[in-house]
Amino acid sequence: DQQVKQNSPSLSVQEGRISILNCDYTNSMFDYFLWYKKYPAEGPTFLISISSIKDKNEDGRFTVFLNKSAKHLSLHIVPSQPGDSAVYFCAASARGNDMRFGAGTRLTVKP
Amino acid sequence: DSGVTQTPKHLITATGQRVTLRCSPRSGDLSVYWYQQSLDQGLQFLIQYYNGEERAKGNILERFSAQQFPDLHSELNLSSLELGDSALYFCASTRGDFVYNEQFFGPGTRLTVL
């Protein structure tokens, strides 16, 4: 059961522009959402998170938006840099229990 | 470096065999989580242990089992291996029992079943 979906397997943007990665979920019990970044041959690393009581969380160039009514979250990266090229996973958990991950979106930032 | 170590890095074995993957969490972390990532798939949560006890179970097959030892390292045992078990297996750790904070992931073990 795909409770967390990332419908775009890949995204390509120009350096300096905005990257927008999207994620949809089906389980209304999810109350905590995270984004992870993964480089080849490494484990995922945490990027940013948001609780369901908020609709926005910002950390430097990274902002996560949560739209609970649409069961949708997005990660904005501004400005995008070549070093941001990686696979991005969105993840969700309900009451702190097991984490559900999306299939990932491969972001390529072109110089 | 996340502080989570996994061994071995690569494992090649044959169908029907049994293997053991090992994970050492970050110092002070009590929870260990196991994930499977098959080709072009997201991370599938398998199982969580907290301070030696099983805490949550995800999509873990009956042929797979895990345990967490008193020194908090964990092992994932995969038996009667099938071709479809070929995947990257990640372990992650957190300080507490609940996943309200970031998980720290190890570099993964790549399992190839021939």
mmCIF file with all atom_site columns, C-alpha atoms in Angstrom:
data_model
loop_
_atom_site.group_PDB
_atom_site.id
_atom_site.type_symbol
_atom_site.label_atom_id
_atom_site.label_alt_id
_atom_site.label_comp_id
_atom_site.label_asym_id
_atom_site.label_entity_id
_atom_site.label_seq_id
_atom_site.pdbx_PDB_ins_code
_atom_site.Cartn_x
_atom_site.Cartn_y
_atom_site.Cartn_z
_atom_site.occupancy
_atom_site.B_iso_or_equiv
_atom_site.pdbx_formal_charge
_atom_site.auth_seq_id
_atom_site.auth_comp_id
_atom_site.auth_asym_id
_atom_site.auth_atom_id
_atom_site.pdbx_PDB_model_num
ATOM 1   C CA . ASP A 1 1   ? 0.000  0.000   0.000   1.00 0.00 ? 1   ASP A CA 1
ATOM 2   C CA . GLN A 1 2   ? 1.529  3.241   -1.170  1.00 0.00 ? 2   GLN A CA 1
ATOM 3   C CA . GLN A 1 3   ? 0.516  5.637   1.532   1.00 0.00 ? 3   GLN A CA 1
ATOM 4   C CA . VAL A 1 4   ? 3.149  8.141   0.485   1.00 0.00 ? 4   VAL A CA 1
ATOM 5   C CA . LYS A 1 5   ? 3.530  8.916   -3.187  1.00 0.00 ? 5   LYS A CA 1
ATOM 6   C CA . GLN A 1 6   ? 6.078  10.903  -5.112  1.00 0.00 ? 6   GLN A CA 1
ATOM 7   C CA . ASN A 1 7   ? 4.657  10.916  -8.599  1.00 0.00 ? 7   ASN A CA 1
ATOM 8   C CA . SER A 1 8   ? 7.607  12.523  -10.336 1.00 0.00 ? 8   SER A CA 1
ATOM 9   C CA . PRO A 1 9   ? 10.529 10.113  -10.567 1.00 0.00 ? 9   PRO A CA 1
ATOM 10  C CA . SER A 1 10  ? 12.818 12.871  -11.807 1.00 0.00 ? 10  SER A CA 1
ATOM 11  C CA . LEU A 1 11  ? 13.149 16.638  -12.014 1.00 0.00 ? 11  LEU A CA 1
ATOM 12  C CA . SER A 1 12  ? 15.720 18.767  -13.794 1.00 0.00 ? 12  SER A CA 1
ATOM 13  C CA . VAL A 1 13  ? 16.239 22.459  -13.040 1.00 0.00 ? 13  VAL A CA 1
ATOM 14  C CA . GLN A 1 14  ? 18.789 25.126  -13.874 1.00 0.00 ? 14  GLN A CA 1
ATOM 15  C CA . GLU A 1 15  ? 21.217 26.307  -11.231 1.00 0.00 ? 15  GLU A CA 1
ATOM 16  C CA . GLY A 1 16  ? 19.840 29.330  -9.383  1.00 0.00 ? 16  GLY A CA 1
ATOM 17  C CA . ARG A 1 17  ? 16.205 28.520  -10.134 1.00 0.00 ? 17  ARG A CA 1
ATOM 18  C CA . ILE A 1 18  ? 13.637 27.031  -7.765  1.00 0.00 ? 18  ILE A CA 1
ATOM 19  C CA . SER A 1 19  ? 13.233 23.281  -7.387  1.00 0.00 ? 19  SER A CA 1
ATOM 20  C CA . ILE A 1 20  ? 9.824  22.079  -6.247  1.00 0.00 ? 20  ILE A CA 1
ATOM 21  C CA . LEU A 1 21  ? 9.463  18.463  -5.202  1.00 0.00 ? 21  LEU A CA 1
ATOM 22  C CA . ASN A 1 22  ? 6.000  17.138  -4.478  1.00 0.00 ? 22  ASN A CA 1
ATOM 23  C CA . CYS A 1 23  ? 4.609  14.435  -2.265  1.00 0.00 ? 23  CYS A CA 1
ATOM 24  C CA . ASP A 1 24  ? 1.066  13.171  -1.677  1.00 0.00 ? 24  ASP A CA 1
ATOM 25  C CA . TYR A 1 25  ? -0.189 10.977  1.107   1.00 0.00 ? 25  TYR A CA 1
ATOM 26  C CA . THR A 1 26  ? -3.358 9.059   1.787   1.00 0.00 ? 26  THR A CA 1
ATOM 27  C CA . ASN A 1 27  ? -3.289 8.341   5.507   1.00 0.00 ? 27  ASN A CA 1
ATOM 28  C CA . SER A 1 28  ? -4.977 11.163  7.428   1.00 0.00 ? 28  SER A CA 1
ATOM 29  C CA . MET A 1 29  ? -3.363 9.865   10.627  1.00 0.00 ? 29  MET A CA 1
ATOM 30  C CA . PHE A 1 30  ? 0.079  11.026  9.516   1.00 0.00 ? 30  PHE A CA 1
ATOM 31  C CA . ASP A 1 31  ? 1.139  13.837  11.794  1.00 0.00 ? 31  ASP A CA 1
ATOM 32  C CA . TYR A 1 32  ? 4.813  14.263  11.041  1.00 0.00 ? 32  TYR A CA 1
ATOM 33  C CA . PHE A 1 33  ? 6.527  14.613  7.698   1.00 0.00 ? 33  PHE A CA 1
ATOM 34  C CA . LEU A 1 34  ? 10.179 14.615  6.748   1.00 0.00 ? 34  LEU A CA 1
ATOM 35  C CA . TRP A 1 35  ? 12.339 15.026  3.684   1.00 0.00 ? 35  TRP A CA 1
ATOM 36  C CA . TYR A 1 36  ? 15.528 13.074  3.223   1.00 0.00 ? 36  TYR A CA 1
ATOM 37  C CA . LYS A 1 37  ? 18.232 13.489  0.621   1.00 0.00 ? 37  LYS A CA 1
ATOM 38  C CA . LYS A 1 38  ? 20.242 10.579  -0.701  1.00 0.00 ? 38  LYS A CA 1
ATOM 39  C CA . TYR A 1 39  ? 23.473 10.613  -2.659  1.00 0.00 ? 39  TYR A CA 1
ATOM 40  C CA . PRO A 1 40  ? 24.661 7.479   -4.494  1.00 0.00 ? 40  PRO A CA 1
ATOM 41  C CA . ALA A 1 41  ? 26.362 4.880   -2.298  1.00 0.00 ? 41  ALA A CA 1
ATOM 42  C CA . GLU A 1 42  ? 25.261 6.658   0.882   1.00 0.00 ? 42  GLU A CA 1
ATOM 43  C CA . GLY A 1 43  ? 22.360 6.309   3.274   1.00 0.00 ? 43  GLY A CA 1
ATOM 44  C CA . PRO A 1 44  ? 19.612 8.945   3.285   1.00 0.00 ? 44  PRO A CA 1
ATOM 45  C CA . THR A 1 45  ? 20.296 12.069  5.324   1.00 0.00 ? 45  THR A CA 1
ATOM 46  C CA . PHE A 1 46  ? 17.694 14.195  7.008   1.00 0.00 ? 46  PHE A CA 1
ATOM 47  C CA . LEU A 1 47  ? 16.899 17.509  5.386   1.00 0.00 ? 47  LEU A CA 1
ATOM 48  C CA . ILE A 1 48  ? 13.847 19.122  6.952   1.00 0.00 ? 48  ILE A CA 1
ATOM 49  C CA . SER A 1 49  ? 10.657 18.170  8.747   1.00 0.00 ? 49  SER A CA 1
ATOM 50  C CA . ILE A 1 50  ? 7.232  19.559  9.524   1.00 0.00 ? 50  ILE A CA 1
ATOM 51  C CA . SER A 1 51  ? 4.596  18.732  12.088  1.00 0.00 ? 51  SER A CA 1
ATOM 52  C CA . SER A 1 52  ? 0.960  18.569  11.053  1.00 0.00 ? 52  SER A CA 1
ATOM 53  C CA . ILE A 1 53  ? 0.171  21.549  13.274  1.00 0.00 ? 53  ILE A CA 1
ATOM 54  C CA . LYS A 1 54  ? 2.176  23.764  10.945  1.00 0.00 ? 54  LYS A CA 1
ATOM 55  C CA . ASP A 1 55  ? 1.807  24.555  7.278   1.00 0.00 ? 55  ASP A CA 1
ATOM 56  C CA . LYS A 1 56  ? 5.313  25.787  6.603   1.00 0.00 ? 56  LYS A CA 1
ATOM 57  C CA . ASN A 1 57  ? 8.817  25.221  7.879   1.00 0.00 ? 57  ASN A CA 1
ATOM 58  C CA . GLU A 1 58  ? 11.911 26.935  6.595   1.00 0.00 ? 58  GLU A CA 1
ATOM 59  C CA . ASP A 1 59  ? 15.582 26.139  6.953   1.00 0.00 ? 59  ASP A CA 1
ATOM 60  C CA . GLY A 1 60  ? 17.916 28.211  4.846   1.00 0.00 ? 60  GLY A CA 1
ATOM 61  C CA . ARG A 1 61  ? 17.333 27.449  1.184   1.00 0.00 ? 61  ARG A CA 1
ATOM 62  C CA . PHE A 1 62  ? 14.841 24.687  2.019   1.00 0.00 ? 62  PHE A CA 1
ATOM 63  C CA . THR A 1 63  ? 11.158 25.224  2.758   1.00 0.00 ? 63  THR A CA 1
ATOM 64  C CA . VAL A 1 64  ? 8.548  22.546  3.268   1.00 0.00 ? 64  VAL A CA 1
ATOM 65  C CA . PHE A 1 65  ? 4.873  23.351  2.780   1.00 0.00 ? 65  PHE A CA 1
ATOM 66  C CA . LEU A 1 66  ? 2.072  21.177  4.098   1.00 0.00 ? 66  LEU A CA 1
ATOM 67  C CA . ASN A 1 67  ? -1.490 21.288  2.790   1.00 0.00 ? 67  ASN A CA 1
ATOM 68  C CA . LYS A 1 68  ? -3.443 18.978  5.058   1.00 0.00 ? 68  LYS A CA 1
ATOM 69  C CA . SER A 1 69  ? -6.753 19.326  3.276   1.00 0.00 ? 69  SER A CA 1
ATOM 70  C CA . ALA A 1 70  ? -5.128 18.217  0.020   1.00 0.00 ? 70  ALA A CA 1
ATOM 71  C CA . LYS A 1 71  ? -2.870 15.696  1.794   1.00 0.00 ? 71  LYS A CA 1
ATOM 72  C CA . HIS A 1 72  ? 0.023  17.214  -0.061  1.00 0.00 ? 72  HIS A CA 1
ATOM 73  C CA . LEU A 1 73  ? 3.442  18.466  0.856   1.00 0.00 ? 73  LEU A CA 1
ATOM 74  C CA . SER A 1 74  ? 6.151  20.054  -1.165  1.00 0.00 ? 74  SER A CA 1
ATOM 75  C CA . LEU A 1 75  ? 9.812  20.879  -0.749  1.00 0.00 ? 75  LEU A CA 1
ATOM 76  C CA . HIS A 1 76  ? 11.102 24.103  -2.257  1.00 0.00 ? 76  HIS A CA 1
ATOM 77  C CA . ILE A 1 77  ? 14.811 24.650  -2.804  1.00 0.00 ? 77  ILE A CA 1
ATOM 78  C CA . VAL A 1 78  ? 15.796 28.212  -3.624  1.00 0.00 ? 78  VAL A CA 1
ATOM 79  C CA . PRO A 1 79  ? 18.217 28.840  -5.190  1.00 0.00 ? 79  PRO A CA 1
ATOM 80  C CA . SER A 1 80  ? 19.055 25.387  -6.479  1.00 0.00 ? 80  SER A CA 1
ATOM 81  C CA . GLN A 1 81  ? 22.720 24.436  -6.600  1.00 0.00 ? 81  GLN A CA 1
ATOM 82  C CA . PRO A 1 82  ? 24.493 21.614  -8.461  1.00 0.00 ? 82  PRO A CA 1
ATOM 83  C CA . GLY A 1 83  ? 25.334 20.030  -5.084  1.00 0.00 ? 83  GLY A CA 1
ATOM 84  C CA . ASP A 1 84  ? 21.599 19.602  -4.494  1.00 0.00 ? 84  ASP A CA 1
ATOM 85  C CA . SER A 1 85  ? 21.522 16.933  -7.205  1.00 0.00 ? 85  SER A CA 1
ATOM 86  C CA . ALA A 1 86  ? 20.387 13.807  -5.354  1.00 0.00 ? 86  ALA A CA 1
ATOM 87  C CA . VAL A 1 87  ? 17.361 11.627  -4.777  1.00 0.00 ? 87  VAL A CA 1
ATOM 88  C CA . TYR A 1 88  ? 14.839 13.199  -2.416  1.00 0.00 ? 88  TYR A CA 1
ATOM 89  C CA . PHE A 1 89  ? 12.508 11.055  -0.347  1.00 0.00 ? 89  PHE A CA 1
ATOM 90  C CA . CYS A 1 90  ? 9.475  12.295  1.460   1.00 0.00 ? 90  CYS A CA 1
ATOM 91  C CA . ALA A 1 91  ? 8.432  10.357  4.547   1.00 0.00 ? 91  ALA A CA 1
ATOM 92  C CA . ALA A 1 92  ? 5.521  10.399  6.970   1.00 0.00 ? 92  ALA A CA 1
ATOM 93  C CA . SER A 1 93  ? 4.748  8.923   10.329  1.00 0.00 ? 93  SER A CA 1
ATOM 94  C CA . ALA A 1 94  ? 1.621  8.567   12.437  1.00 0.00 ? 94  ALA A CA 1
ATOM 95  C CA . ARG A 1 95  ? 1.988  9.177   16.180  1.00 0.00 ? 95  ARG A CA 1
ATOM 96  C CA . GLY A 1 96  ? 5.695  8.556   15.946  1.00 0.00 ? 96  GLY A CA 1
ATOM 97  C CA . ASN A 1 97  ? 5.281  5.045   14.652  1.00 0.00 ? 97  ASN A CA 1
ATOM 98  C CA . ASP A 1 98  ? 6.796  3.501   11.606  1.00 0.00 ? 98  ASP A CA 1
ATOM 99  C CA . MET A 1 99  ? 7.979  5.766   8.870   1.00 0.00 ? 99  MET A CA 1
ATOM 100 C CA . ARG A 1 100 ? 6.492  5.455   5.387   1.00 0.00 ? 100 ARG A CA 1
ATOM 101 C CA . PHE A 1 101 ? 8.650  6.630   2.522   1.00 0.00 ? 101 PHE A CA 1
ATOM 102 C CA . GLY A 1 102 ? 7.824  7.670   -1.002  1.00 0.00 ? 102 GLY A CA 1
ATOM 103 C CA . ALA A 1 103 ? 9.682  6.178   -3.959  1.00 0.00 ? 103 ALA A CA 1
ATOM 104 C CA . GLY A 1 104 ? 11.883 9.243   -4.327  1.00 0.00 ? 104 GLY A CA 1
ATOM 105 C CA . THR A 1 105 ? 12.433 11.976  -6.898  1.00 0.00 ? 105 THR A CA 1
ATOM 106 C CA . ARG A 1 106 ? 15.810 12.333  -8.583  1.00 0.00 ? 106 ARG A CA 1
ATOM 107 C CA . LEU A 1 107 ? 16.709 16.008  -8.769  1.00 0.00 ? 107 LEU A CA 1
ATOM 108 C CA . THR A 1 108 ? 19.323 17.159  -11.254 1.00 0.00 ? 108 THR A CA 1
ATOM 109 C CA . VAL A 1 109 ? 20.518 20.743  -11.020 1.00 0.00 ? 109 VAL A CA 1
ATOM 110 C CA . LYS A 1 110 ? 22.295 21.812  -14.172 1.00 0.00 ? 110 LYS A CA 1
ATOM 111 C CA . PRO A 1 111 ? 25.090 24.411  -13.994 1.00 0.00 ? 111 PRO A CA 1
ATOM 112 C CA . ASP B 2 1   ? 29.306 10.201  8.574   1.00 0.00 ? 1   ASP B CA 1
ATOM 113 C CA . SER B 2 2   ? 26.018 9.492   10.380  1.00 0.00 ? 2   SER B CA 1
ATOM 114 C CA . GLY B 2 3   ? 27.652 7.407   13.103  1.00 0.00 ? 3   GLY B CA 1
ATOM 115 C CA . VAL B 2 4   ? 25.614 4.357   12.087  1.00 0.00 ? 4   VAL B CA 1
ATOM 116 C CA . THR B 2 5   ? 27.677 1.475   10.774  1.00 0.00 ? 5   THR B CA 1
ATOM 117 C CA . GLN B 2 6   ? 26.522 -1.462  8.696   1.00 0.00 ? 6   GLN B CA 1
ATOM 118 C CA . THR B 2 7   ? 28.410 -4.575  7.689   1.00 0.00 ? 7   THR B CA 1
ATOM 119 C CA . PRO B 2 8   ? 29.028 -6.009  5.254   1.00 0.00 ? 8   PRO B CA 1
ATOM 120 C CA . LYS B 2 9   ? 28.920 -3.378  2.536   1.00 0.00 ? 9   LYS B CA 1
ATOM 121 C CA . HIS B 2 10  ? 28.192 -5.920  -0.175  1.00 0.00 ? 10  HIS B CA 1
ATOM 122 C CA . LEU B 2 11  ? 26.935 -9.466  -0.029  1.00 0.00 ? 11  LEU B CA 1
ATOM 123 C CA . ILE B 2 12  ? 26.511 -11.891 -2.910  1.00 0.00 ? 12  ILE B CA 1
ATOM 124 C CA . THR B 2 13  ? 24.812 -15.188 -2.271  1.00 0.00 ? 13  THR B CA 1
ATOM 125 C CA . ALA B 2 14  ? 22.658 -17.826 -3.915  1.00 0.00 ? 14  ALA B CA 1
ATOM 126 C CA . THR B 2 15  ? 18.952 -18.547 -3.747  1.00 0.00 ? 15  THR B CA 1
ATOM 127 C CA . GLY B 2 16  ? 17.922 -20.614 -0.765  1.00 0.00 ? 16  GLY B CA 1
ATOM 128 C CA . GLN B 2 17  ? 20.779 -19.373 1.400   1.00 0.00 ? 17  GLN B CA 1
ATOM 129 C CA . ARG B 2 18  ? 20.672 -17.442 4.655   1.00 0.00 ? 18  ARG B CA 1
ATOM 130 C CA . VAL B 2 19  ? 22.535 -14.229 5.462   1.00 0.00 ? 19  VAL B CA 1
ATOM 131 C CA . THR B 2 20  ? 22.922 -11.917 8.436   1.00 0.00 ? 20  THR B CA 1
ATOM 132 C CA . LEU B 2 21  ? 23.249 -8.159  8.143   1.00 0.00 ? 21  LEU B CA 1
ATOM 133 C CA . ARG B 2 22  ? 24.654 -6.207  11.040  1.00 0.00 ? 22  ARG B CA 1
ATOM 134 C CA . CYS B 2 23  ? 24.001 -2.672  12.247  1.00 0.00 ? 23  CYS B CA 1
ATOM 135 C CA . SER B 2 24  ? 25.561 -0.612  15.016  1.00 0.00 ? 24  SER B CA 1
ATOM 136 C CA . PRO B 2 25  ? 23.517 2.479   15.947  1.00 0.00 ? 25  PRO B CA 1
ATOM 137 C CA . ARG B 2 26  ? 24.920 5.879   16.845  1.00 0.00 ? 26  ARG B CA 1
ATOM 138 C CA . SER B 2 27  ? 26.308 6.088   20.340  1.00 0.00 ? 27  SER B CA 1
ATOM 139 C CA . GLY B 2 28  ? 23.421 6.659   22.754  1.00 0.00 ? 28  GLY B CA 1
ATOM 140 C CA . ASP B 2 29  ? 20.675 5.738   20.296  1.00 0.00 ? 29  ASP B CA 1
ATOM 141 C CA . LEU B 2 30  ? 18.301 3.094   21.586  1.00 0.00 ? 30  LEU B CA 1
ATOM 142 C CA . SER B 2 31  ? 16.128 2.525   18.520  1.00 0.00 ? 31  SER B CA 1
ATOM 143 C CA . VAL B 2 32  ? 17.159 0.692   15.384  1.00 0.00 ? 32  VAL B CA 1
ATOM 144 C CA . TYR B 2 33  ? 15.062 0.555   12.233  1.00 0.00 ? 33  TYR B CA 1
ATOM 145 C CA . TRP B 2 34  ? 15.549 -1.687  9.217   1.00 0.00 ? 34  TRP B CA 1
ATOM 146 C CA . TYR B 2 35  ? 14.539 -0.733  5.688   1.00 0.00 ? 35  TYR B CA 1
ATOM 147 C CA . GLN B 2 36  ? 14.656 -2.441  2.318   1.00 0.00 ? 36  GLN B CA 1
ATOM 148 C CA . GLN B 2 37  ? 15.141 -0.501  -0.898  1.00 0.00 ? 37  GLN B CA 1
ATOM 149 C CA . SER B 2 38  ? 14.581 -2.505  -4.051  1.00 0.00 ? 38  SER B CA 1
ATOM 150 C CA . LEU B 2 39  ? 15.436 -1.182  -7.494  1.00 0.00 ? 39  LEU B CA 1
ATOM 151 C CA . ASP B 2 40  ? 13.559 2.054   -8.234  1.00 0.00 ? 40  ASP B CA 1
ATOM 152 C CA . GLN B 2 41  ? 11.491 1.654   -5.110  1.00 0.00 ? 41  GLN B CA 1
ATOM 153 C CA . GLY B 2 42  ? 11.236 3.756   -2.023  1.00 0.00 ? 42  GLY B CA 1
ATOM 154 C CA . LEU B 2 43  ? 12.395 2.633   1.361   1.00 0.00 ? 43  LEU B CA 1
ATOM 155 C CA . GLN B 2 44  ? 10.179 -0.074  2.780   1.00 0.00 ? 44  GLN B CA 1
ATOM 156 C CA . PHE B 2 45  ? 10.084 -0.140  6.547   1.00 0.00 ? 45  PHE B CA 1
ATOM 157 C CA . LEU B 2 46  ? 10.735 -3.641  7.849   1.00 0.00 ? 46  LEU B CA 1
ATOM 158 C CA . ILE B 2 47  ? 11.029 -3.555  11.619  1.00 0.00 ? 47  ILE B CA 1
ATOM 159 C CA . GLN B 2 48  ? 11.994 -1.412  14.612  1.00 0.00 ? 48  GLN B CA 1
ATOM 160 C CA . TYR B 2 49  ? 13.668 -2.372  17.864  1.00 0.00 ? 49  TYR B CA 1
ATOM 161 C CA . TYR B 2 50  ? 13.881 -0.183  20.925  1.00 0.00 ? 50  TYR B CA 1
ATOM 162 C CA . ASN B 2 51  ? 16.278 -1.074  23.709  1.00 0.00 ? 51  ASN B CA 1
ATOM 163 C CA . GLY B 2 52  ? 16.204 -4.741  22.804  1.00 0.00 ? 52  GLY B CA 1
ATOM 164 C CA . GLU B 2 53  ? 12.478 -5.090  22.269  1.00 0.00 ? 53  GLU B CA 1
ATOM 165 C CA . GLU B 2 54  ? 10.552 -5.263  19.023  1.00 0.00 ? 54  GLU B CA 1
ATOM 166 C CA . ARG B 2 55  ? 8.543  -2.050  18.727  1.00 0.00 ? 55  ARG B CA 1
ATOM 167 C CA . ALA B 2 56  ? 6.972  -1.906  15.305  1.00 0.00 ? 56  ALA B CA 1
ATOM 168 C CA . LYS B 2 57  ? 6.670  -4.177  12.343  1.00 0.00 ? 57  LYS B CA 1
ATOM 169 C CA . GLY B 2 58  ? 6.269  -3.141  8.741   1.00 0.00 ? 58  GLY B CA 1
ATOM 170 C CA . ASN B 2 59  ? 6.356  -5.151  5.553   1.00 0.00 ? 59  ASN B CA 1
ATOM 171 C CA . ILE B 2 60  ? 8.705  -7.800  6.853   1.00 0.00 ? 60  ILE B CA 1
ATOM 172 C CA . LEU B 2 61  ? 8.455  -11.265 5.354   1.00 0.00 ? 61  LEU B CA 1
ATOM 173 C CA . GLU B 2 62  ? 8.231  -14.299 7.613   1.00 0.00 ? 62  GLU B CA 1
ATOM 174 C CA . ARG B 2 63  ? 11.555 -15.482 6.150   1.00 0.00 ? 63  ARG B CA 1
ATOM 175 C CA . PHE B 2 64  ? 13.171 -12.387 7.672   1.00 0.00 ? 64  PHE B CA 1
ATOM 176 C CA . SER B 2 65  ? 13.817 -11.824 11.337  1.00 0.00 ? 65  SER B CA 1
ATOM 177 C CA . ALA B 2 66  ? 15.751 -9.354  13.420  1.00 0.00 ? 66  ALA B CA 1
ATOM 178 C CA . GLN B 2 67  ? 16.995 -8.824  16.923  1.00 0.00 ? 67  GLN B CA 1
ATOM 179 C CA . GLN B 2 68  ? 18.686 -6.170  18.991  1.00 0.00 ? 68  GLN B CA 1
ATOM 180 C CA . PHE B 2 69  ? 21.359 -7.219  21.414  1.00 0.00 ? 69  PHE B CA 1
ATOM 181 C CA . PRO B 2 70  ? 22.193 -5.828  24.899  1.00 0.00 ? 70  PRO B CA 1
ATOM 182 C CA . ASP B 2 71  ? 24.965 -3.689  23.398  1.00 0.00 ? 71  ASP B CA 1
ATOM 183 C CA . LEU B 2 72  ? 22.232 -2.265  21.125  1.00 0.00 ? 72  LEU B CA 1
ATOM 184 C CA . HIS B 2 73  ? 23.631 -3.505  17.852  1.00 0.00 ? 73  HIS B CA 1
ATOM 185 C CA . SER B 2 74  ? 21.076 -5.225  15.646  1.00 0.00 ? 74  SER B CA 1
ATOM 186 C CA . GLU B 2 75  ? 21.097 -8.045  13.164  1.00 0.00 ? 75  GLU B CA 1
ATOM 187 C CA . LEU B 2 76  ? 18.704 -8.713  10.316  1.00 0.00 ? 76  LEU B CA 1
ATOM 188 C CA . ASN B 2 77  ? 18.508 -12.355 9.297   1.00 0.00 ? 77  ASN B CA 1
ATOM 189 C CA . LEU B 2 78  ? 17.269 -13.217 5.827   1.00 0.00 ? 78  LEU B CA 1
ATOM 190 C CA . SER B 2 79  ? 16.642 -16.883 5.064   1.00 0.00 ? 79  SER B CA 1
ATOM 191 C CA . SER B 2 80  ? 15.498 -19.008 2.107   1.00 0.00 ? 80  SER B CA 1
ATOM 192 C CA . LEU B 2 81  ? 16.656 -16.172 -0.082  1.00 0.00 ? 81  LEU B CA 1
ATOM 193 C CA . GLU B 2 82  ? 14.923 -15.485 -3.377  1.00 0.00 ? 82  GLU B CA 1
ATOM 194 C CA . LEU B 2 83  ? 16.024 -13.433 -6.368  1.00 0.00 ? 83  LEU B CA 1
ATOM 195 C CA . GLY B 2 84  ? 13.545 -10.734 -5.361  1.00 0.00 ? 84  GLY B CA 1
ATOM 196 C CA . ASP B 2 85  ? 15.314 -10.210 -2.061  1.00 0.00 ? 85  ASP B CA 1
ATOM 197 C CA . SER B 2 86  ? 18.159 -8.511  -3.909  1.00 0.00 ? 86  SER B CA 1
ATOM 198 C CA . ALA B 2 87  ? 18.084 -4.959  -2.590  1.00 0.00 ? 87  ALA B CA 1
ATOM 199 C CA . LEU B 2 88  ? 19.801 -2.341  -0.505  1.00 0.00 ? 88  LEU B CA 1
ATOM 200 C CA . TYR B 2 89  ? 19.161 -2.829  3.181   1.00 0.00 ? 89  TYR B CA 1
ATOM 201 C CA . PHE B 2 90  ? 19.491 0.217   5.389   1.00 0.00 ? 90  PHE B CA 1
ATOM 202 C CA . CYS B 2 91  ? 19.443 0.521   9.089   1.00 0.00 ? 91  CYS B CA 1
ATOM 203 C CA . ALA B 2 92  ? 18.744 3.762   10.912  1.00 0.00 ? 92  ALA B CA 1
ATOM 204 C CA . SER B 2 93  ? 18.804 4.808   14.528  1.00 0.00 ? 93  SER B CA 1
ATOM 205 C CA . THR B 2 94  ? 17.180 7.367   16.806  1.00 0.00 ? 94  THR B CA 1
ATOM 206 C CA . ARG B 2 95  ? 17.665 8.236   20.451  1.00 0.00 ? 95  ARG B CA 1
ATOM 207 C CA . GLY B 2 96  ? 14.090 7.647   21.478  1.00 0.00 ? 96  GLY B CA 1
ATOM 208 C CA . ASP B 2 97  ? 11.311 5.281   20.723  1.00 0.00 ? 97  ASP B CA 1
ATOM 209 C CA . PHE B 2 98  ? 9.269  7.461   18.440  1.00 0.00 ? 98  PHE B CA 1
ATOM 210 C CA . VAL B 2 99  ? 10.085 8.755   15.022  1.00 0.00 ? 99  VAL B CA 1
ATOM 211 C CA . TYR B 2 100 ? 9.447  12.418  15.706  1.00 0.00 ? 100 TYR B CA 1
ATOM 212 C CA . ASN B 2 101 ? 13.013 13.221  15.049  1.00 0.00 ? 101 ASN B CA 1
ATOM 213 C CA . GLU B 2 102 ? 15.321 12.547  12.195  1.00 0.00 ? 102 GLU B CA 1
ATOM 214 C CA . GLN B 2 103 ? 16.600 9.062   11.735  1.00 0.00 ? 103 GLN B CA 1
ATOM 215 C CA . PHE B 2 104 ? 20.311 8.616   11.119  1.00 0.00 ? 104 PHE B CA 1
ATOM 216 C CA . PHE B 2 105 ? 20.947 6.133   8.367   1.00 0.00 ? 105 PHE B CA 1
ATOM 217 C CA . GLY B 2 106 ? 23.853 3.828   7.793   1.00 0.00 ? 106 GLY B CA 1
ATOM 218 C CA . PRO B 2 107 ? 25.453 3.464   4.359   1.00 0.00 ? 107 PRO B CA 1
ATOM 219 C CA . GLY B 2 108 ? 23.491 0.303   3.611   1.00 0.00 ? 108 GLY B CA 1
ATOM 220 C CA . THR B 2 109 ? 24.284 -3.292  2.700   1.00 0.00 ? 109 THR B CA 1
ATOM 221 C CA . ARG B 2 110 ? 23.799 -4.252  -0.919  1.00 0.00 ? 110 ARG B CA 1
ATOM 222 C CA . LEU B 2 111 ? 22.525 -7.817  -1.144  1.00 0.00 ? 111 LEU B CA 1
ATOM 223 C CA . THR B 2 112 ? 22.662 -9.643  -4.450  1.00 0.00 ? 112 THR B CA 1
ATOM 224 C CA . VAL B 2 113 ? 20.948 -13.017 -4.692  1.00 0.00 ? 113 VAL B CA 1
ATOM 225 C CA . LEU B 2 114 ? 21.982 -15.045 -7.739  1.00 0.00 ? 114 LEU B CA 1
#
